[in-house]
Amino acid sequence: MGISSSSESVLKRGLLAVLLLASFASATNPKANEYKSADCSGDKNFSHARSDLTYVTMDDSSHCVYLAQSDWNTRTWQAYSEKTRNDGLCYGEVLGNLGGKAHNLDTTFDKRIKCLLNCATISGASRWDKCRTVGTYVKKEDANNRGSIW
């Protein structure tokens, strides 16, 4: 017993809709793609993309990161001088805020970017999601206490 042509057509349209929604959701997720090159050319070294992407530590072999996200009006990526460990948290000096493009990890600021934090820039943001002030120094033991360190 086979599938009728109308059922097959409905199935194909449903599958297409699911694939389109999945690709759209993926495109709007925050992304931080690491590259070994200084200008983000060539193959990716590491790719980070998911809806809840908050902290991204930079691998020591990476020299460029390409940043993207869906809402630059209310969110940014903050660069930090230190990381607790690979796949850990950001601490050290808040070097600055980065927009959506390629950034050289070694030369964008006076210190190497070792960690990135995706955070809210709007005044009404939760204290747990709000960006820290650029130039602030965050102690390693306070890396996860974003609500109490400004």
GROMACS .gro file of N, CA and C in nm:
model
  450
    1MET      N    1   0.085  -0.118   0.000
    1MET     CA    2   0.000   0.000   0.000
    1MET      C    3   0.089   0.124   0.000
    2GLY      N    4   0.075   0.210  -0.097
    2GLY     CA    5   0.160   0.328  -0.113
    2GLY      C    6   0.091   0.453  -0.062
    3ILE      N    7   0.165   0.562  -0.067
    3ILE     CA    8   0.113   0.692  -0.026
    3ILE      C    9   0.051   0.758  -0.148
    4SER      N   10  -0.067   0.817  -0.130
    4SER     CA   11  -0.133   0.885  -0.241
    4SER      C   12  -0.055   1.011  -0.277
    5SER      N   13  -0.073   1.059  -0.398
    5SER     CA   14   0.002   1.177  -0.443
    5SER      C   15  -0.033   1.300  -0.361
    6SER      N   16  -0.159   1.314  -0.317
    6SER     CA   17  -0.197   1.429  -0.235
    6SER      C   18  -0.133   1.418  -0.096
    7SER      N   19  -0.127   1.299  -0.039
    7SER     CA   20  -0.062   1.280   0.091
    7SER      C   21   0.087   1.306   0.080
    8GLU      N   22   0.146   1.261  -0.031
    8GLU     CA   23   0.289   1.283  -0.053
    8GLU      C   24   0.319   1.432  -0.066
    9SER      N   25   0.232   1.504  -0.133
    9SER     CA   26   0.248   1.648  -0.149
    9SER      C   27   0.239   1.720  -0.015
   10VAL      N   28   0.142   1.682   0.068
   10VAL     CA   29   0.127   1.741   0.202
   10VAL      C   30   0.250   1.710   0.287
   11LEU      N   31   0.298   1.588   0.279
   11LEU     CA   32   0.416   1.547   0.353
   11LEU      C   33   0.538   1.629   0.311
   12LYS      N   34   0.556   1.648   0.182
   12LYS     CA   35   0.669   1.725   0.131
   12LYS      C   36   0.660   1.871   0.176
   13ARG      N   37   0.541   1.930   0.170
   13ARG     CA   38   0.524   2.069   0.214
   13ARG      C   39   0.550   2.082   0.364
   14GLY      N   40   0.503   1.985   0.440
   14GLY     CA   41   0.527   1.987   0.585
   14GLY      C   42   0.675   1.977   0.618
   15LEU      N   43   0.745   1.890   0.548
   15LEU     CA   44   0.888   1.872   0.569
   15LEU      C   45   0.963   1.999   0.530
   16LEU      N   46   0.924   2.060   0.419
   16LEU     CA   47   0.985   2.185   0.375
   16LEU      C   48   0.964   2.295   0.480
   17ALA      N   49   0.845   2.304   0.535
   17ALA     CA   50   0.816   2.406   0.638
   17ALA      C   51   0.902   2.385   0.761
   18VAL      N   52   0.918   2.261   0.803
   18VAL     CA   53   1.002   2.231   0.920
   18VAL      C   54   1.147   2.270   0.892
   19LEU      N   55   1.197   2.237   0.774
   19LEU     CA   56   1.335   2.271   0.739
   19LEU      C   57   1.355   2.422   0.732
   20LEU      N   58   1.259   2.493   0.678
   20LEU     CA   59   1.269   2.639   0.672
   20LEU      C   60   1.268   2.700   0.812
   21LEU      N   61   1.181   2.653   0.898
   21LEU     CA   62   1.176   2.704   1.035
   21LEU      C   63   1.306   2.674   1.109
   22ALA      N   64   1.361   2.556   1.091
   22ALA     CA   65   1.486   2.519   1.156
   22ALA      C   66   1.600   2.607   1.108
   23SER      N   67   1.606   2.635   0.979
   23SER     CA   68   1.714   2.719   0.928
   23SER      C   69   1.697   2.863   0.976
   24PHE      N   70   1.573   2.912   0.986
   24PHE     CA   71   1.548   3.047   1.036
   24PHE      C   72   1.588   3.057   1.182
   25ALA      N   73   1.551   2.959   1.263
   25ALA     CA   74   1.587   2.960   1.405
   25ALA      C   75   1.737   2.959   1.422
   26SER      N   76   1.805   2.880   1.341
   26SER     CA   77   1.950   2.874   1.348
   26SER      C   78   2.012   3.007   1.309
   27ALA      N   79   1.956   3.074   1.210
   27ALA     CA   80   2.011   3.200   1.163
   27ALA      C   81   1.997   3.311   1.266
   28THR      N   82   1.898   3.305   1.354
   28THR     CA   83   1.877   3.409   1.453
   28THR      C   84   1.950   3.383   1.584
   29ASN      N   85   2.006   3.267   1.600
   29ASN     CA   86   2.081   3.237   1.722
   29ASN      C   87   2.209   3.320   1.727
   30PRO      N   88   2.252   3.359   1.849
   30PRO     CA   89   2.383   3.423   1.860
   30PRO      C   90   2.491   3.326   1.811
   31LYS      N   91   2.590   3.381   1.741
   31LYS     CA   92   2.698   3.298   1.686
   31LYS      C   93   2.832   3.362   1.714
   32ALA      N   94   2.930   3.279   1.741
   32ALA     CA   95   3.070   3.321   1.755
   32ALA      C   96   3.154   3.213   1.689
   33ASN      N   97   3.197   3.241   1.567
   33ASN     CA   98   3.277   3.144   1.492
   33ASN      C   99   3.425   3.182   1.500
   34GLU      N  100   3.506   3.088   1.550
   34GLU     CA  101   3.649   3.111   1.566
   34GLU      C  102   3.726   3.060   1.444
   35TYR      N  103   3.832   3.133   1.411
   35TYR     CA  104   3.919   3.097   1.298
   35TYR      C  105   4.065   3.104   1.342
   36LYS      N  106   4.149   3.022   1.282
   36LYS     CA  107   4.293   3.027   1.311
   36LYS      C  108   4.358   3.146   1.242
   37SER      N  109   4.300   3.191   1.131
   37SER     CA  110   4.357   3.305   1.058
   37SER      C  111   4.329   3.435   1.134
   38ALA      N  112   4.405   3.539   1.103
   38ALA     CA  113   4.389   3.669   1.168
   38ALA      C  114   4.271   3.748   1.114
   39ASP      N  115   4.218   3.710   0.995
   39ASP     CA  116   4.110   3.786   0.933
   39ASP      C  117   3.982   3.706   0.913
   40CYS      N  118   3.969   3.594   0.984
   40CYS     CA  119   3.851   3.508   0.977
   40CYS      C  120   3.831   3.444   0.840
   41SER      N  121   3.938   3.427   0.766
   41SER     CA  122   3.928   3.358   0.637
   41SER      C  123   3.960   3.210   0.658
   42GLY      N  124   3.921   3.130   0.562
   42GLY     CA  125   3.950   2.987   0.568
   42GLY      C  126   3.847   2.911   0.649
   43ASP      N  127   3.884   2.791   0.688
   43ASP     CA  128   3.795   2.703   0.764
   43ASP      C  129   3.779   2.750   0.907
   44LYS      N  130   3.661   2.724   0.963
   44LYS     CA  131   3.636   2.756   1.104
   44LYS      C  132   3.719   2.665   1.192
   45ASN      N  133   3.769   2.722   1.300
   45ASN     CA  134   3.841   2.647   1.401
   45ASN      C  135   3.739   2.588   1.500
   46PHE      N  136   3.644   2.671   1.543
   46PHE     CA  137   3.535   2.630   1.631
   46PHE      C  138   3.412   2.713   1.596
   47SER      N  139   3.295   2.654   1.607
   47SER     CA  140   3.171   2.724   1.578
   47SER      C  141   3.080   2.713   1.700
   48HIS      N  142   3.030   2.827   1.746
   48HIS     CA  143   2.939   2.832   1.861
   48HIS      C  144   2.810   2.899   1.816
   49ALA      N  145   2.698   2.830   1.828
   49ALA     CA  146   2.569   2.889   1.790
   49ALA      C  147   2.456   2.813   1.859
   50ARG      N  148   2.380   2.883   1.941
   50ARG     CA  149   2.259   2.827   2.001
   50ARG      C  150   2.182   2.941   2.066
   51SER      N  151   2.056   2.920   2.091
   51SER     CA  152   1.970   3.028   2.141
   51SER      C  153   2.013   3.080   2.277
   52ASP      N  154   2.070   2.996   2.363
   52ASP     CA  155   2.109   3.040   2.497
   52ASP      C  156   2.259   3.065   2.510
   53LEU      N  157   2.326   3.094   2.400
   53LEU     CA  158   2.471   3.117   2.401
   53LEU      C  159   2.501   3.243   2.481
   54THR      N  160   2.573   3.228   2.590
   54THR     CA  161   2.606   3.341   2.676
   54THR      C  162   2.756   3.362   2.684
   55TYR      N  163   2.830   3.264   2.735
   55TYR     CA  164   2.976   3.272   2.745
   55TYR      C  165   3.040   3.191   2.634
   56VAL      N  166   3.142   3.247   2.570
   56VAL     CA  167   3.218   3.174   2.468
   56VAL      C  168   3.366   3.199   2.496
   57THR      N  169   3.438   3.093   2.532
   57THR     CA  170   3.582   3.106   2.553
   57THR      C  171   3.654   3.083   2.421
   58MET      N  172   3.758   3.162   2.398
   58MET     CA  173   3.834   3.153   2.275
   58MET      C  174   3.948   3.051   2.292
   59ASP      N  175   3.959   2.962   2.196
   59ASP     CA  176   4.067   2.864   2.197
   59ASP      C  177   4.199   2.936   2.174
   60ASP      N  178   4.305   2.888   2.237
   60ASP     CA  179   4.436   2.952   2.225
   60ASP      C  180   4.489   2.950   2.082
   61SER      N  181   4.442   2.857   1.999
   61SER     CA  182   4.488   2.849   1.860
   61SER      C  183   4.406   2.937   1.765
   62SER      N  184   4.301   3.001   1.815
   62SER     CA  185   4.219   3.091   1.733
   62SER      C  186   4.277   3.232   1.736
   63HIS      N  187   4.264   3.304   1.623
   63HIS     CA  188   4.315   3.441   1.616
   63HIS      C  189   4.212   3.540   1.565
   64CYS      N  190   4.093   3.491   1.529
   64CYS     CA  191   3.986   3.579   1.482
   64CYS      C  192   3.853   3.518   1.521
   65VAL      N  193   3.754   3.603   1.548
   65VAL     CA  194   3.619   3.556   1.576
   65VAL      C  195   3.521   3.640   1.494
   66TYR      N  196   3.424   3.572   1.433
   66TYR     CA  197   3.318   3.641   1.360
   66TYR      C  198   3.191   3.630   1.445
   67LEU      N  199   3.132   3.746   1.478
   67LEU     CA  200   3.016   3.750   1.567
   67LEU      C  201   2.889   3.785   1.491
   68ALA      N  202   2.780   3.720   1.530
   68ALA     CA  203   2.649   3.748   1.471
   68ALA      C  204   2.542   3.723   1.575
   69GLN      N  205   2.428   3.788   1.558
   69GLN     CA  206   2.308   3.765   1.638
   69GLN      C  207   2.194   3.840   1.574
   70SER      N  208   2.074   3.818   1.621
   70SER     CA  209   1.957   3.877   1.554
   70SER      C  210   1.924   4.018   1.602
   71ASP      N  211   1.960   4.056   1.723
   71ASP     CA  212   1.915   4.184   1.777
   71ASP      C  213   2.031   4.267   1.832
   72TRP      N  214   2.095   4.344   1.746
   72TRP     CA  215   2.206   4.430   1.790
   72TRP      C  216   2.155   4.555   1.861
   73ASN      N  217   2.024   4.582   1.858
   73ASN     CA  218   1.970   4.701   1.925
   73ASN      C  219   1.962   4.684   2.076
   74THR      N  220   1.952   4.560   2.124
   74THR     CA  221   1.937   4.538   2.268
   74THR      C  222   2.046   4.447   2.327
   75ARG      N  223   2.135   4.391   2.242
   75ARG     CA  224   2.237   4.298   2.290
   75ARG      C  225   2.371   4.328   2.224
   76THR      N  226   2.477   4.287   2.289
   76THR     CA  227   2.612   4.300   2.233
   76THR      C  228   2.698   4.184   2.282
   77TRP      N  229   2.816   4.176   2.230
   77TRP     CA  230   2.918   4.082   2.280
   77TRP      C  231   3.022   4.165   2.353
   78GLN      N  232   3.050   4.129   2.479
   78GLN     CA  233   3.156   4.195   2.555
   78GLN      C  234   3.280   4.108   2.554
   79ALA      N  235   3.395   4.172   2.533
   79ALA     CA  236   3.523   4.102   2.529
   79ALA      C  237   3.591   4.110   2.666
   80TYR      N  238   3.647   3.997   2.709
   80TYR     CA  239   3.716   3.988   2.838
   80TYR      C  240   3.860   3.941   2.818
   81SER      N  241   3.945   3.981   2.912
   81SER     CA  242   4.088   3.949   2.902
   81SER      C  243   4.122   3.810   2.953
   82GLU      N  244   4.031   3.743   3.024
   82GLU     CA  245   4.062   3.612   3.083
   82GLU      C  246   3.943   3.517   3.070
   83LYS      N  247   3.973   3.388   3.084
   83LYS     CA  248   3.870   3.282   3.088
   83LYS      C  249   3.905   3.188   3.202
   84THR      N  250   3.803   3.135   3.268
   84THR     CA  251   3.828   3.043   3.379
   84THR      C  252   3.890   2.913   3.329
   85ARG      N  253   3.848   2.868   3.212
   85ARG     CA  254   3.896   2.745   3.147
   85ARG      C  255   3.827   2.738   3.012
   86ASN      N  256   3.865   2.644   2.928
   86ASN     CA  257   3.791   2.623   2.804
   86ASN      C  258   3.648   2.584   2.837
   87ASP      N  259   3.552   2.640   2.767
   87ASP     CA  260   3.408   2.621   2.793
   87ASP      C  261   3.370   2.669   2.933
   88GLY      N  262   3.440   2.769   2.982
   88GLY     CA  263   3.415   2.822   3.115
   88GLY      C  264   3.348   2.958   3.111
   89LEU      N  265   3.390   3.046   3.202
   89LEU     CA  266   3.331   3.179   3.219
   89LEU      C  267   3.433   3.288   3.189
   90CYS      N  268   3.386   3.410   3.174
   90CYS     CA  269   3.472   3.525   3.150
   90CYS      C  270   3.504   3.597   3.281
   91TYR      N  271   3.629   3.642   3.292
   91TYR     CA  272   3.666   3.729   3.403
   91TYR      C  273   3.782   3.817   3.356
   92GLY      N  274   3.838   3.893   3.446
   92GLY     CA  275   3.944   3.986   3.409
   92GLY      C  276   3.886   4.120   3.367
   93GLU      N  277   3.959   4.192   3.285
   93GLU     CA  278   3.917   4.324   3.240
   93GLU      C  279   3.811   4.313   3.130
   94VAL      N  280   3.705   4.394   3.144
   94VAL     CA  281   3.606   4.407   3.037
   94VAL      C  282   3.669   4.501   2.935
   95LEU      N  283   3.716   4.444   2.823
   95LEU     CA  284   3.793   4.519   2.725
   95LEU      C  285   3.707   4.612   2.640
   96GLY      N  286   3.585   4.570   2.609
   96GLY     CA  287   3.498   4.653   2.527
   96GLY      C  288   3.385   4.572   2.467
   97ASN      N  289   3.298   4.642   2.394
   97ASN     CA  290   3.184   4.579   2.328
   97ASN      C  291   3.216   4.560   2.180
   98LEU      N  292   3.170   4.449   2.124
   98LEU     CA  293   3.200   4.414   1.985
   98LEU      C  294   3.072   4.400   1.905
   99GLY      N  295   3.070   4.453   1.785
   99GLY     CA  296   2.957   4.440   1.695
   99GLY      C  297   2.969   4.316   1.608
  100GLY      N  298   2.879   4.305   1.513
  100GLY     CA  299   2.871   4.186   1.429
  100GLY      C  300   2.961   4.189   1.309
  101LYS      N  301   3.081   4.143   1.325
  101LYS     CA  302   3.175   4.131   1.215
  101LYS      C  303   3.296   4.052   1.263
  102ALA      N  304   3.401   4.053   1.183
  102ALA     CA  305   3.525   3.984   1.219
  102ALA      C  306   3.608   4.070   1.313
  103HIS      N  307   3.662   4.006   1.417
  103HIS     CA  308   3.746   4.075   1.515
  103HIS      C  309   3.872   3.993   1.539
  104ASN      N  310   3.987   4.056   1.523
  104ASN     CA  311   4.114   3.989   1.552
  104ASN      C  312   4.129   3.980   1.704
  105LEU      N  313   4.147   3.859   1.754
  105LEU     CA  314   4.154   3.837   1.899
  105LEU      C  315   4.280   3.897   1.961
  106ASP      N  316   4.384   3.911   1.881
  106ASP     CA  317   4.513   3.958   1.932
  106ASP      C  318   4.532   4.109   1.924
  107THR      N  319   4.462   4.177   1.832
  107THR     CA  320   4.491   4.319   1.808
  107THR      C  321   4.372   4.414   1.823
  108THR      N  322   4.251   4.364   1.842
  108THR     CA  323   4.135   4.454   1.856
  108THR      C  324   4.150   4.545   1.976
  109PHE      N  325   4.203   4.493   2.086
  109PHE     CA  326   4.229   4.570   2.208
  109PHE      C  327   4.375   4.554   2.246
  110ASP      N  328   4.419   4.625   2.348
  110ASP     CA  329   4.559   4.615   2.394
  110ASP      C  330   4.591   4.476   2.449
  111LYS      N  331   4.488   4.406   2.498
  111LYS     CA  332   4.505   4.270   2.550
  111LYS      C  333   4.429   4.173   2.461
  112ARG      N  334   4.474   4.048   2.457
  112ARG     CA  335   4.408   3.946   2.377
  112ARG      C  336   4.268   3.919   2.432
  113ILE      N  337   4.172   3.901   2.344
  113ILE     CA  338   4.037   3.861   2.382
  113ILE      C  339   4.041   3.711   2.409
  114LYS      N  340   4.009   3.671   2.532
  114LYS     CA  341   4.009   3.529   2.567
  114LYS      C  342   3.869   3.474   2.591
  115CYS      N  343   3.772   3.565   2.607
  115CYS     CA  344   3.636   3.520   2.638
  115CYS      C  345   3.537   3.626   2.593
  116LEU      N  346   3.418   3.581   2.554
  116LEU     CA  347   3.311   3.671   2.511
  116LEU      C  348   3.184   3.644   2.591
  117LEU      N  349   3.112   3.749   2.622
  117LEU     CA  350   2.986   3.741   2.694
  117LEU      C  351   2.878   3.808   2.611
  118ASN      N  352   2.771   3.736   2.581
  118ASN     CA  353   2.657   3.793   2.511
  118ASN      C  354   2.565   3.851   2.618
  119CYS      N  355   2.544   3.984   2.615
  119CYS     CA  356   2.470   4.048   2.723
  119CYS      C  357   2.379   4.159   2.671
  120ALA      N  358   2.287   4.202   2.758
  120ALA     CA  359   2.187   4.303   2.724
  120ALA      C  360   2.242   4.444   2.746
  121THR      N  361   2.211   4.534   2.653
  121THR     CA  362   2.256   4.672   2.661
  121THR      C  363   2.147   4.769   2.705
  122ILE      N  364   2.023   4.722   2.713
  122ILE     CA  365   1.912   4.812   2.747
  122ILE      C  366   1.905   4.836   2.898
  123SER      N  367   1.862   4.955   2.936
  123SER     CA  368   1.860   4.993   3.078
  123SER      C  369   1.765   4.907   3.161
  124GLY      N  370   1.658   4.858   3.103
  124GLY     CA  371   1.562   4.778   3.177
  124GLY      C  372   1.595   4.630   3.186
  125ALA      N  373   1.714   4.592   3.143
  125ALA     CA  374   1.752   4.450   3.143
  125ALA      C  375   1.766   4.398   3.284
  126SER      N  376   1.742   4.270   3.300
  126SER     CA  377   1.764   4.203   3.428
  126SER      C  378   1.908   4.222   3.470
  127ARG      N  379   1.932   4.237   3.597
  127ARG     CA  380   2.070   4.254   3.644
  127ARG      C  381   2.155   4.131   3.615
  128TRP      N  382   2.093   4.018   3.591
  128TRP     CA  383   2.166   3.894   3.559
  128TRP      C  384   2.200   3.885   3.411
  129ASP      N  385   2.140   3.972   3.329
  129ASP     CA  386   2.164   3.969   3.185
  129ASP      C  387   2.235   4.095   3.136
  130LYS      N  388   2.240   4.196   3.219
  130LYS     CA  389   2.294   4.325   3.180
  130LYS      C  390   2.446   4.321   3.162
  131CYS      N  391   2.494   4.394   3.062
  131CYS     CA  392   2.639   4.403   3.039
  131CYS      C  393   2.707   4.476   3.154
  132ARG      N  394   2.832   4.442   3.177
  132ARG     CA  395   2.912   4.514   3.276
  132ARG      C  396   2.971   4.639   3.211
  133THR      N  397   3.019   4.730   3.293
  133THR     CA  398   3.080   4.853   3.245
  133THR      C  399   3.218   4.822   3.187
  134VAL      N  400   3.245   4.875   3.067
  134VAL     CA  401   3.376   4.857   3.004
  134VAL      C  402   3.483   4.915   3.095
  135GLY      N  403   3.593   4.842   3.112
  135GLY     CA  404   3.702   4.884   3.199
  135GLY      C  405   3.695   4.822   3.337
  136THR      N  406   3.579   4.765   3.373
  136THR     CA  407   3.563   4.698   3.502
  136THR      C  408   3.654   4.575   3.507
  137TYR      N  409   3.709   4.546   3.625
  137TYR     CA  410   3.786   4.423   3.644
  137TYR      C  411   3.700   4.326   3.725
  138VAL      N  412   3.681   4.208   3.672
  138VAL     CA  413   3.600   4.105   3.738
  138VAL      C  414   3.694   3.997   3.790
  139LYS      N  415   3.689   3.973   3.921
  139LYS     CA  416   3.772   3.868   3.982
  139LYS      C  417   3.724   3.730   3.936
  140LYS      N  418   3.815   3.636   3.931
  140LYS     CA  419   3.782   3.500   3.887
  140LYS      C  420   3.668   3.442   3.970
  141GLU      N  421   3.672   3.463   4.101
  141GLU     CA  422   3.569   3.407   4.189
  141GLU      C  423   3.433   3.475   4.169
  142ASP      N  424   3.431   3.590   4.103
  142ASP     CA  425   3.306   3.661   4.077
  142ASP      C  426   3.257   3.644   3.933
  143ALA      N  427   3.321   3.557   3.856
  143ALA     CA  428   3.290   3.544   3.713
  143ALA      C  429   3.143   3.510   3.687
  144ASN      N  430   3.081   3.432   3.774
  144ASN     CA  431   2.942   3.392   3.753
  144ASN      C  432   2.842   3.479   3.830
  145ASN      N  433   2.889   3.580   3.902
  145ASN     CA  434   2.802   3.668   3.981
  145ASN      C  435   2.770   3.795   3.904
  146ARG      N  436   2.715   3.782   3.787
  146ARG     CA  437   2.692   3.899   3.703
  146ARG      C  438   2.595   3.999   3.765
  147GLY      N  439   2.503   3.953   3.846
  147GLY     CA  440   2.405   4.044   3.904
  147GLY      C  441   2.458   4.134   4.012
  148SER      N  442   2.575   4.101   4.067
  148SER     CA  443   2.626   4.180   4.178
  148SER      C  444   2.753   4.257   4.142
  149ILE      N  445   2.805   4.242   4.022
  149ILE     CA  446   2.929   4.309   3.982
  149ILE      C  447   2.898   4.408   3.871
  150TRP      N  448   2.919   4.536   3.894
  150TRP     CA  449   2.902   4.637   3.789
  150TRP      C  450   3.024   4.719   3.784
   0.00000   0.00000   0.00000
